[in-house]
Amino acid sequence: DVKVTQSSRYLVKRTGEKVFLECVQDMDHENMFWYRQDPGLGLRLIYFSYDVKMKEKGDIPEGYSVSREKKERFSLILESASTNQTSMYLCASSPPRGPLHFGNGTRLTVT
Amino acid sequence: DAKTTQPNSMESNEEEPVHLPCNHSTISGTDYIHWYRQLPSQGPEYVIHGLTSNVNNRMASLAIAEDRKSSTLILHRATLRDAAVYYCILRRNFGNEKLTFGTGTRLTIIP
């Protein structure tokens, strides 16, 4: 079975801190995605990557950056966390055109 | 990007079939129709996908309209464990892999 692992289930950070959310997949998938999920807004795509060192902006990239130095790892970076970035963050991976496999999410609270 | 429209919520009785509709009137000829579901406190999981023909797997069936402007996910015999949010999305068969989820349909199963 494909496994997508997000490093933390819950995270609490202070406003202005630099935050790293890590995601690792074990199926050699080319594509990786970061979404955030908020009540009433569904899942919104922040960034995605289709290869090592490649990235594309999603629908809401402002305030975020990403890093993909190795195929199995995709990191989401909040350069200076703000309270409006309090959310559930979901990572996913997929082969090209194939089904997405999601992690269980990281619930980030910024105080 | 082609969009999908789903009802916000639906209810169904346990052990009865459930038909979850999705409209995608701007679908292009090479878009695949994917369905995912999200159980409480988990990331979304893949359910089924199709292009033109109806599809069946162990989880569900997917019925696709002849003009492809709508589709229906069919759960043949709903159980309490099928209570979840169901998402219908379109996935291009070429080019940009940007995948947008909407707010989905929250399915409640009545015992």
Short mmCIF file of C-alpha atoms in Angstrom, two decimals:
data_model
loop_
_atom_site.label_atom_id
_atom_site.label_comp_id
_atom_site.label_asym_id
_atom_site.label_seq_id
_atom_site.Cartn_x
_atom_site.Cartn_y
_atom_site.Cartn_z
CA ASP A 1 0.00 0.00 0.00
CA VAL A 2 1.09 3.54 -0.72
CA LYS A 3 2.04 5.44 2.35
CA VAL A 4 2.11 9.21 2.59
CA THR A 5 3.47 10.35 5.91
CA GLN A 6 3.16 13.85 7.30
CA SER A 7 5.67 14.58 10.00
CA SER A 8 3.29 16.02 12.58
CA ARG A 9 -0.37 15.43 13.33
CA TYR A 10 -0.71 18.60 15.41
CA LEU A 11 1.50 21.69 15.46
CA VAL A 12 1.27 24.95 17.39
CA LYS A 13 3.40 27.89 16.29
CA ARG A 14 3.63 31.59 17.09
CA THR A 15 2.93 34.42 14.68
CA GLY A 16 6.04 35.30 12.69
CA GLU A 17 7.74 31.94 13.10
CA LYS A 18 9.09 30.05 10.11
CA VAL A 19 7.23 26.75 9.85
CA PHE A 20 8.18 23.61 7.95
CA LEU A 21 5.60 20.94 7.16
CA GLU A 22 7.17 17.74 5.88
CA CYS A 23 5.65 15.06 3.70
CA VAL A 24 7.25 11.78 2.60
CA GLN A 25 5.86 9.16 0.20
CA ASP A 26 7.21 5.67 -0.34
CA MET A 27 5.90 4.79 -3.82
CA ASP A 28 8.28 6.69 -6.08
CA HIS A 29 5.45 8.94 -7.28
CA GLU A 30 6.34 11.82 -9.58
CA ASN A 31 3.58 14.16 -8.41
CA MET A 32 3.16 15.64 -4.95
CA PHE A 33 0.61 18.17 -3.72
CA TRP A 34 -0.09 20.41 -0.74
CA TYR A 35 -3.66 21.38 0.11
CA ARG A 36 -5.22 23.25 2.99
CA GLN A 37 -8.70 22.46 4.25
CA ASP A 38 -10.94 24.91 6.06
CA PRO A 39 -14.59 24.54 7.11
CA GLY A 40 -16.93 25.51 4.30
CA LEU A 41 -14.10 25.98 1.80
CA GLY A 42 -13.20 22.39 0.95
CA LEU A 43 -9.68 21.52 -0.13
CA ARG A 44 -7.68 24.28 -1.77
CA LEU A 45 -4.47 23.62 -3.65
CA ILE A 46 -1.44 25.56 -2.43
CA TYR A 47 1.41 24.12 -4.53
CA PHE A 48 2.20 21.00 -6.47
CA SER A 49 5.31 19.40 -7.90
CA TYR A 50 5.63 17.03 -10.84
CA ASP A 51 9.34 16.27 -10.47
CA VAL A 52 12.33 16.90 -8.26
CA LYS A 53 13.08 20.63 -8.01
CA MET A 54 9.96 21.41 -10.07
CA LYS A 55 7.00 23.26 -8.59
CA GLU A 56 3.83 24.96 -9.73
CA LYS A 57 1.56 27.39 -7.91
CA GLY A 58 -1.88 26.21 -7.01
CA ASP A 59 -4.90 28.36 -6.25
CA ILE A 60 -3.66 29.95 -3.00
CA PRO A 61 0.18 30.09 -2.98
CA GLU A 62 0.49 33.46 -1.20
CA GLY A 63 2.40 33.21 2.06
CA TYR A 64 3.77 29.75 1.24
CA SER A 65 6.74 28.24 -0.52
CA VAL A 66 7.75 24.64 -1.19
CA SER A 67 10.86 22.55 -1.60
CA ARG A 68 11.38 19.26 -3.38
CA GLU A 69 15.04 18.27 -3.24
CA LYS A 70 14.33 14.53 -3.31
CA LYS A 71 11.59 12.66 -5.11
CA GLU A 72 10.06 11.22 -1.97
CA ARG A 73 9.92 14.42 0.07
CA PHE A 74 7.85 17.58 -0.42
CA SER A 75 8.08 20.35 2.15
CA LEU A 76 5.68 23.22 2.68
CA ILE A 77 7.22 26.35 4.18
CA LEU A 78 5.44 29.21 5.90
CA GLU A 79 8.08 31.95 5.86
CA SER A 80 6.37 34.01 8.55
CA ALA A 81 3.34 32.28 10.00
CA SER A 82 0.16 34.28 10.47
CA THR A 83 -3.07 33.47 12.29
CA ASN A 84 -4.97 33.15 8.99
CA GLN A 85 -2.75 30.19 8.17
CA THR A 86 -4.30 28.20 10.99
CA SER A 87 -5.72 25.24 9.11
CA MET A 88 -5.57 21.53 8.31
CA TYR A 89 -2.79 20.85 5.80
CA LEU A 90 -2.97 17.77 3.59
CA CYS A 91 -0.19 16.31 1.47
CA ALA A 92 -0.80 13.91 -1.43
CA SER A 93 1.21 12.03 -4.04
CA SER A 94 0.32 10.34 -7.30
CA PRO A 95 1.82 8.78 -10.39
CA PRO A 96 1.19 10.80 -13.58
CA ARG A 97 -2.60 10.90 -14.23
CA GLY A 98 -3.11 8.35 -11.46
CA PRO A 99 -5.12 8.47 -8.23
CA LEU A 100 -3.99 10.75 -5.42
CA HIS A 101 -2.91 9.21 -2.13
CA PHE A 102 -3.29 11.51 0.86
CA GLY A 103 -1.63 11.67 4.24
CA ASN A 104 -3.72 12.09 7.37
CA GLY A 105 -3.03 15.77 7.65
CA THR A 106 -1.30 18.23 9.95
CA ARG A 107 -3.50 20.52 12.01
CA LEU A 108 -1.55 23.74 12.38
CA THR A 109 -2.53 26.40 14.90
CA VAL A 110 -0.81 29.78 14.72
CA THR A 111 -1.24 31.91 17.85
CA ASP B 1 -10.20 24.80 -15.45
CA ALA B 2 -13.35 22.70 -15.74
CA LYS B 3 -15.45 22.83 -12.58
CA THR B 4 -17.76 20.36 -10.89
CA THR B 5 -20.99 21.00 -8.99
CA GLN B 6 -22.27 18.74 -6.23
CA PRO B 7 -25.07 19.03 -3.66
CA ASN B 8 -23.82 20.17 -0.28
CA SER B 9 -25.38 17.28 1.60
CA MET B 10 -27.41 14.12 1.22
CA GLU B 11 -28.97 11.56 3.52
CA SER B 12 -29.59 7.89 2.96
CA ASN B 13 -30.85 4.95 4.95
CA GLU B 14 -28.47 2.20 5.93
CA GLU B 15 -28.39 -0.82 3.61
CA GLU B 16 -30.03 1.10 0.77
CA PRO B 17 -28.33 2.26 -2.46
CA VAL B 18 -27.00 5.80 -2.63
CA HIS B 19 -26.67 7.87 -5.80
CA LEU B 20 -24.34 10.85 -5.49
CA PRO B 21 -24.61 13.25 -8.46
CA CYS B 22 -21.97 15.49 -9.98
CA ASN B 23 -22.37 18.02 -12.79
CA HIS B 24 -19.41 18.93 -14.99
CA SER B 25 -20.91 20.69 -17.97
CA THR B 26 -17.57 22.21 -19.12
CA ILE B 27 -15.71 18.91 -19.17
CA SER B 28 -13.25 18.49 -22.04
CA GLY B 29 -12.84 15.34 -24.09
CA THR B 30 -9.69 14.24 -22.32
CA ASP B 31 -10.77 14.90 -18.72
CA TYR B 32 -11.09 11.90 -16.45
CA ILE B 33 -13.76 11.95 -13.74
CA HIS B 34 -12.35 11.05 -10.34
CA TRP B 35 -14.20 10.47 -7.07
CA TYR B 36 -12.66 10.65 -3.60
CA ARG B 37 -14.15 10.44 -0.14
CA GLN B 38 -12.99 11.79 3.19
CA LEU B 39 -13.88 9.98 6.38
CA PRO B 40 -13.83 11.96 9.65
CA SER B 41 -10.32 12.85 10.87
CA GLN B 42 -8.64 11.33 7.79
CA GLY B 43 -7.25 12.51 4.50
CA PRO B 44 -9.31 11.89 1.36
CA GLU B 45 -9.10 8.46 -0.23
CA TYR B 46 -9.51 7.49 -3.86
CA VAL B 47 -12.78 5.75 -4.73
CA ILE B 48 -13.06 5.37 -8.49
CA HIS B 49 -12.44 7.09 -11.82
CA GLY B 50 -13.60 6.83 -15.42
CA LEU B 51 -13.51 8.48 -18.82
CA THR B 52 -16.57 7.45 -20.85
CA SER B 53 -17.76 4.01 -19.87
CA ASN B 54 -19.36 3.05 -16.59
CA VAL B 55 -16.88 1.61 -14.09
CA ASN B 56 -17.21 -0.78 -11.17
CA ASN B 57 -14.85 -1.66 -8.35
CA ARG B 58 -15.15 -3.14 -4.89
CA MET B 59 -16.05 0.21 -3.34
CA ALA B 60 -18.56 1.68 -5.77
CA SER B 61 -19.83 2.10 -9.32
CA LEU B 62 -19.47 5.16 -11.51
CA ALA B 63 -22.15 5.94 -14.06
CA ILE B 64 -21.17 8.52 -16.68
CA ALA B 65 -23.77 10.28 -18.82
CA GLU B 66 -23.50 9.78 -22.55
CA ASP B 67 -22.64 13.48 -23.08
CA ARG B 68 -20.20 13.29 -20.11
CA LYS B 69 -21.67 16.45 -18.59
CA SER B 70 -22.66 14.61 -15.45
CA SER B 71 -21.81 11.48 -13.50
CA THR B 72 -23.18 9.55 -10.53
CA LEU B 73 -21.31 7.66 -7.87
CA ILE B 74 -23.32 4.67 -6.73
CA LEU B 75 -22.87 2.96 -3.40
CA HIS B 76 -24.87 -0.20 -3.77
CA ARG B 77 -25.63 -0.84 -0.12
CA ALA B 78 -24.71 1.97 2.21
CA THR B 79 -23.28 1.23 5.64
CA LEU B 80 -22.60 3.59 8.52
CA ARG B 81 -18.92 3.52 7.53
CA ASP B 82 -19.82 5.19 4.23
CA ALA B 83 -20.69 8.42 6.03
CA ALA B 84 -18.15 10.85 4.61
CA VAL B 85 -17.64 13.85 2.34
CA TYR B 86 -17.53 12.77 -1.31
CA TYR B 87 -15.61 14.81 -3.88
CA CYS B 88 -15.99 14.68 -7.63
CA ILE B 89 -13.06 16.20 -9.57
CA LEU B 90 -11.85 16.33 -13.16
CA ARG B 91 -8.35 15.31 -14.06
CA ARG B 92 -6.74 16.22 -17.40
CA ASN B 93 -5.06 13.54 -19.43
CA PHE B 94 -2.32 15.90 -20.54
CA GLY B 95 -0.55 19.04 -19.47
CA ASN B 96 -0.93 20.71 -16.14
CA GLU B 97 -1.65 18.36 -13.22
CA LYS B 98 -3.30 21.06 -11.12
CA LEU B 99 -6.20 19.40 -9.33
CA THR B 100 -8.95 21.42 -7.75
CA PHE B 101 -11.34 19.97 -5.19
CA GLY B 102 -14.63 21.65 -4.41
CA THR B 103 -16.54 21.38 -1.15
CA GLY B 104 -18.03 17.96 -1.96
CA THR B 105 -21.20 16.28 -0.73
CA ARG B 106 -21.53 15.38 2.93
CA LEU B 107 -23.29 12.00 3.06
CA THR B 108 -25.15 11.08 6.23
CA ILE B 109 -26.27 7.48 6.72
CA ILE B 110 -29.35 6.97 8.85
CA PRO B 111 -29.36 3.73 10.87
#
